[in-house]
PDB file of C-alpha atoms in Angstrom:
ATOM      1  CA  UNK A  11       0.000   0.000   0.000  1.00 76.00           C
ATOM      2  CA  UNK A  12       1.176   3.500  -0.871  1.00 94.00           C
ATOM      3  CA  UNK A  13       0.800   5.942   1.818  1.00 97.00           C
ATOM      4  CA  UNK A  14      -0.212   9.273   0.514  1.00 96.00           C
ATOM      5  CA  UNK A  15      -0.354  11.691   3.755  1.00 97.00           C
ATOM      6  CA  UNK A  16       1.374  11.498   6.944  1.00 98.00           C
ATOM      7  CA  UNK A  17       0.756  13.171  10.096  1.00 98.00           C
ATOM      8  CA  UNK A  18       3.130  13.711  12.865  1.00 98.00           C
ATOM      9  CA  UNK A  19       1.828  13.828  16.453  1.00 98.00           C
ATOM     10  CA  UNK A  20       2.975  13.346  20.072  1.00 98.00           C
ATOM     11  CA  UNK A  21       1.309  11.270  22.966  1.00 98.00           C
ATOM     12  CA  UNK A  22       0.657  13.135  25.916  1.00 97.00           C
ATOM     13  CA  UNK A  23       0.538  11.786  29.243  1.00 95.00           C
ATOM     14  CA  UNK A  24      -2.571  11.993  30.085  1.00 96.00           C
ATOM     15  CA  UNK A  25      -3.498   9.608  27.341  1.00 97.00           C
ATOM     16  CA  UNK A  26      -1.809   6.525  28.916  1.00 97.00           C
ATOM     17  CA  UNK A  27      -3.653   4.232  31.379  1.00 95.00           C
ATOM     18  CA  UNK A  28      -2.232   2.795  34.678  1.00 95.00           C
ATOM     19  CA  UNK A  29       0.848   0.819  32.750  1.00 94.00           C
ATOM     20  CA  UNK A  30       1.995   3.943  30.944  1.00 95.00           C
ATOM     21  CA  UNK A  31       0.788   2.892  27.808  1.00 97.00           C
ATOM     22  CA  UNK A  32      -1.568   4.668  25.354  1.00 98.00           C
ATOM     23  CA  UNK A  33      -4.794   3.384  26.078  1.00 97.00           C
ATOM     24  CA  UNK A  34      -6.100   1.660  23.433  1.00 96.00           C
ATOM     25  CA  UNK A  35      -9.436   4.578  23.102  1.00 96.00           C
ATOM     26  CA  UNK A  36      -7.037   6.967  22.043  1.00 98.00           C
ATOM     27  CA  UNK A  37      -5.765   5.738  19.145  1.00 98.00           C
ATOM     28  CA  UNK A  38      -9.325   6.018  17.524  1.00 98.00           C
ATOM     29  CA  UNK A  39      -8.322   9.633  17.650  1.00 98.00           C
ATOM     30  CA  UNK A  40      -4.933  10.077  16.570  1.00 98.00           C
ATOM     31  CA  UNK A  41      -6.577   8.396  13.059  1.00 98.00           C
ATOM     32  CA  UNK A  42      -9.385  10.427  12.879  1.00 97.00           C
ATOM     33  CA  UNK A  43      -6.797  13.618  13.743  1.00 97.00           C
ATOM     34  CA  UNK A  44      -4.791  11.826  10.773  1.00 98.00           C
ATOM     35  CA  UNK A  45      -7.804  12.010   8.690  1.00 96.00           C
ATOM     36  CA  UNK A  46      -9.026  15.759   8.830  1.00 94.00           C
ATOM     37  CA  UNK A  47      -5.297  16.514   8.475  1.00 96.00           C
ATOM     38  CA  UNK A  48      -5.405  14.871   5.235  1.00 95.00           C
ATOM     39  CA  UNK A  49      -8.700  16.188   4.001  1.00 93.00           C
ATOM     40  CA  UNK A  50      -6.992  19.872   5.214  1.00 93.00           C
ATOM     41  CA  UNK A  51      -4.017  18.886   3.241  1.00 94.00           C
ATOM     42  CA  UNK A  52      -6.146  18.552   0.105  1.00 92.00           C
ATOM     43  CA  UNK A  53      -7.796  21.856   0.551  1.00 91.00           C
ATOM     44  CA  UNK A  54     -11.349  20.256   1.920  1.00 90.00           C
ATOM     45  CA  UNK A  55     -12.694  21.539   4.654  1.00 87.00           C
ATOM     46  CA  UNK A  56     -14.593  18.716   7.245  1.00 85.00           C
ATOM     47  CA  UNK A  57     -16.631  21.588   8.446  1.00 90.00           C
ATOM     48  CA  UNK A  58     -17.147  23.186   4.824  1.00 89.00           C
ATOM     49  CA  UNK A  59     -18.551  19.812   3.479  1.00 90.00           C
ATOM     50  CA  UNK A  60     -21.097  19.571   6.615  1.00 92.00           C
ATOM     51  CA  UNK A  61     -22.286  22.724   5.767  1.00 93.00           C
ATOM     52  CA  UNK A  62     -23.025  21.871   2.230  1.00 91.00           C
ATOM     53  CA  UNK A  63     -25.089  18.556   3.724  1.00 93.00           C
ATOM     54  CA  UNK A  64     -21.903  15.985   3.182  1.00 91.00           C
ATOM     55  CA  UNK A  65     -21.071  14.036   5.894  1.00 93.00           C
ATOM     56  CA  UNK A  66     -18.333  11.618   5.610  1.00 94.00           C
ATOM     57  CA  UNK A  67     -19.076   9.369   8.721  1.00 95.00           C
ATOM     58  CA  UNK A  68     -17.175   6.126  10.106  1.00 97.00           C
ATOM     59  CA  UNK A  69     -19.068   2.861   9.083  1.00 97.00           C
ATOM     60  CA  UNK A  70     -16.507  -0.056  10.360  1.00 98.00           C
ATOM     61  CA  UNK A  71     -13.219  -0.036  12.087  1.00 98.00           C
ATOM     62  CA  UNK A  72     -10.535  -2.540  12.532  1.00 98.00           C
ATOM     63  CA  UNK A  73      -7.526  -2.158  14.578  1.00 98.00           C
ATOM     64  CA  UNK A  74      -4.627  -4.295  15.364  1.00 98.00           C
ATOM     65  CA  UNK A  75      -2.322  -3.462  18.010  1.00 98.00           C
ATOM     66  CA  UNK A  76       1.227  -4.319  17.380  1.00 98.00           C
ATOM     67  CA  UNK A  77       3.942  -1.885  19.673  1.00 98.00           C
ATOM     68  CA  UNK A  78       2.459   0.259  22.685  1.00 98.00           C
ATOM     69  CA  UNK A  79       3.079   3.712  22.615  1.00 98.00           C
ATOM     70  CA  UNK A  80       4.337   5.363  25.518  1.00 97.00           C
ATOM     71  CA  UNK A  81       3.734   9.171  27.236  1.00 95.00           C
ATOM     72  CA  UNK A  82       5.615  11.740  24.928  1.00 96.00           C
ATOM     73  CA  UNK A  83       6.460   8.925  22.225  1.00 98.00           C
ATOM     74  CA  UNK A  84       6.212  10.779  19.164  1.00 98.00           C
ATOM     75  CA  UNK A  85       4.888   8.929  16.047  1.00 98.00           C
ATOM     76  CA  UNK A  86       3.415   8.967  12.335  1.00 98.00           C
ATOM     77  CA  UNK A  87       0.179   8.143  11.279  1.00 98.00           C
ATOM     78  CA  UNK A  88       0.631   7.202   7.419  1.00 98.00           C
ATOM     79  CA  UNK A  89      -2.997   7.055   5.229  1.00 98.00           C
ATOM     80  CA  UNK A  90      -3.393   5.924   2.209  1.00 97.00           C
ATOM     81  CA  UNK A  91      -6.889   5.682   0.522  1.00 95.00           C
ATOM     82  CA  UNK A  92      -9.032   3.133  -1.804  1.00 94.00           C
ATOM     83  CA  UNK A  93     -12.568   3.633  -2.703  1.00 92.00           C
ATOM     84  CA  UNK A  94     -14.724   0.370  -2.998  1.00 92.00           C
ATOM     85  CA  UNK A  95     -18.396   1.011  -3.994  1.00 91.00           C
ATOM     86  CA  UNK A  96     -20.024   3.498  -2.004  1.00 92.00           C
ATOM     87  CA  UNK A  97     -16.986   3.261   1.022  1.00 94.00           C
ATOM     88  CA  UNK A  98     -13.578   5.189   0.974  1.00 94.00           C
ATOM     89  CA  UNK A  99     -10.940   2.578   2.990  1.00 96.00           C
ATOM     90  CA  UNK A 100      -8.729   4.303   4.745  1.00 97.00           C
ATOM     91  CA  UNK A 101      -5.647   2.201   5.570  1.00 98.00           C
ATOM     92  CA  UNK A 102      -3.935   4.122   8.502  1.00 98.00           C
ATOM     93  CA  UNK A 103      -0.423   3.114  10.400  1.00 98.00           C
ATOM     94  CA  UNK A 104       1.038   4.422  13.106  1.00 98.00           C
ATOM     95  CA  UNK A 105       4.673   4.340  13.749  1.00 98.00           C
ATOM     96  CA  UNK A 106       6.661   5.314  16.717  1.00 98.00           C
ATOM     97  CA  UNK A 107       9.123   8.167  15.207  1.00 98.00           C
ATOM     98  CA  UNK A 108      12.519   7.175  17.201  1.00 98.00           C
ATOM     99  CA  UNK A 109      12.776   3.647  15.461  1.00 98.00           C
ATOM    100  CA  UNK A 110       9.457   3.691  12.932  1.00 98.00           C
ATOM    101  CA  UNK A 111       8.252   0.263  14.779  1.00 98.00           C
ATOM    102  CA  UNK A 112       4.808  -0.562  13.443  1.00 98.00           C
ATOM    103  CA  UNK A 113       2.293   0.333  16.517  1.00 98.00           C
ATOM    104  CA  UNK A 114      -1.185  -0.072  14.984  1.00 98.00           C
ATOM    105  CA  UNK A 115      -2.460  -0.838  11.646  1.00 98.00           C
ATOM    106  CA  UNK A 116      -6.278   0.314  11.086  1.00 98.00           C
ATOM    107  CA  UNK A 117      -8.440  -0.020   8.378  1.00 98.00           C
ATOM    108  CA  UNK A 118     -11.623   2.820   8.758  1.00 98.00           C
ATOM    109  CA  UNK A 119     -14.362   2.698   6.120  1.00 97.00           C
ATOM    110  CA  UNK A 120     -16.060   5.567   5.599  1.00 96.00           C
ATOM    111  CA  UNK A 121     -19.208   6.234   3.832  1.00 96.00           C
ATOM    112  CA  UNK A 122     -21.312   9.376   2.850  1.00 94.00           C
ATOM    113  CA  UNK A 123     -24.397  10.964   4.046  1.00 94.00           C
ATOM    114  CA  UNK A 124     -25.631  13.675   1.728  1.00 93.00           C
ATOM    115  CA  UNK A 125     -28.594  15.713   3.285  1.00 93.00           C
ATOM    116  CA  UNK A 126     -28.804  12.885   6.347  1.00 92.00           C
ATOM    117  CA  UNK A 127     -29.232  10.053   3.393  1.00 94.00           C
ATOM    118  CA  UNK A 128     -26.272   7.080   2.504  1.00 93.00           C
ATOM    119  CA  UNK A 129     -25.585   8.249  -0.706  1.00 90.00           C
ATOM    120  CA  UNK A 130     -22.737   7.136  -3.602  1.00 86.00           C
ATOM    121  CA  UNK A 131     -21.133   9.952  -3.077  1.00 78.00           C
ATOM    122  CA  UNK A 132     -17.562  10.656  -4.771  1.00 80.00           C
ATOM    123  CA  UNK A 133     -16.527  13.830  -3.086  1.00 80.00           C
ATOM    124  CA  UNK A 134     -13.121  12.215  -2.112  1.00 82.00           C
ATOM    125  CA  UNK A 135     -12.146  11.056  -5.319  1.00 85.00           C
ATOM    126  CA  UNK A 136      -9.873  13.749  -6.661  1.00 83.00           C
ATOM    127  CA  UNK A 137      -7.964  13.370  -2.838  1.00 79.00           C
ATOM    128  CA  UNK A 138      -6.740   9.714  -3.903  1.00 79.00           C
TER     129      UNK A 138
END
């Protein structure tokens, strides 16, 4: 898979649980973080595309944990994108940044509501 958007982050301590480890809640949002940067990187605003009655809304996610991240660890999320029908798959990675060891690998599907309705929509195609 060919990543085509990273986004650098750090964890903050209050993000790990008792065994000063990330706990496993928050990586939900350093992808969806990963994801507005992207759409941001393309020139698409989240917030602009609500307002014109396009929601782009999380149907399934998968996430495997590999290496725990620990309080200040700082790390990459790396995206790349397929569409497949009416779903955009967003493959997302996270690396730890000192020695780029795989921490999670995620796979988010994300479909369109247009006006409240599931619709085909293909307002992410020119992003991939």
């Amino acid at each position: 898979m060919q990543y085509i958007h990273e986004t650098r982050m750090k964890v903050r301590d209050y993000e790990c649980d008792i065994q000063g480890i990330v706990n496993n809640a928050n990586y939900q949002h350093y992808l969806e973080h990963a994801r507005h940067e992207f759409l941001r990187s393309r020139g698409l605003s989240f917030t602009q595309m609500h307002r014109e009655g396009i929601d782009p809304v999380v149907a399934a996610i998968t996430m495997r944990f590999k290496t725990p991240l620990k309080g200040m660890d700082e790390f990459l999320v790396k995206t790349a994108v397929t569409h497949e029908g009416i779903r955009y798959i967003f493959h997302q990675d996270i690396y730890r940044a000192s020695d780029m060891k795989l921490s999670v690998q995620a796979q988010v599907d994300i479909v369109c509501l247009t006006d409240g309705k599931l619709t085909d929509s293909h307002i992410l195609d020119p992003l991939i």
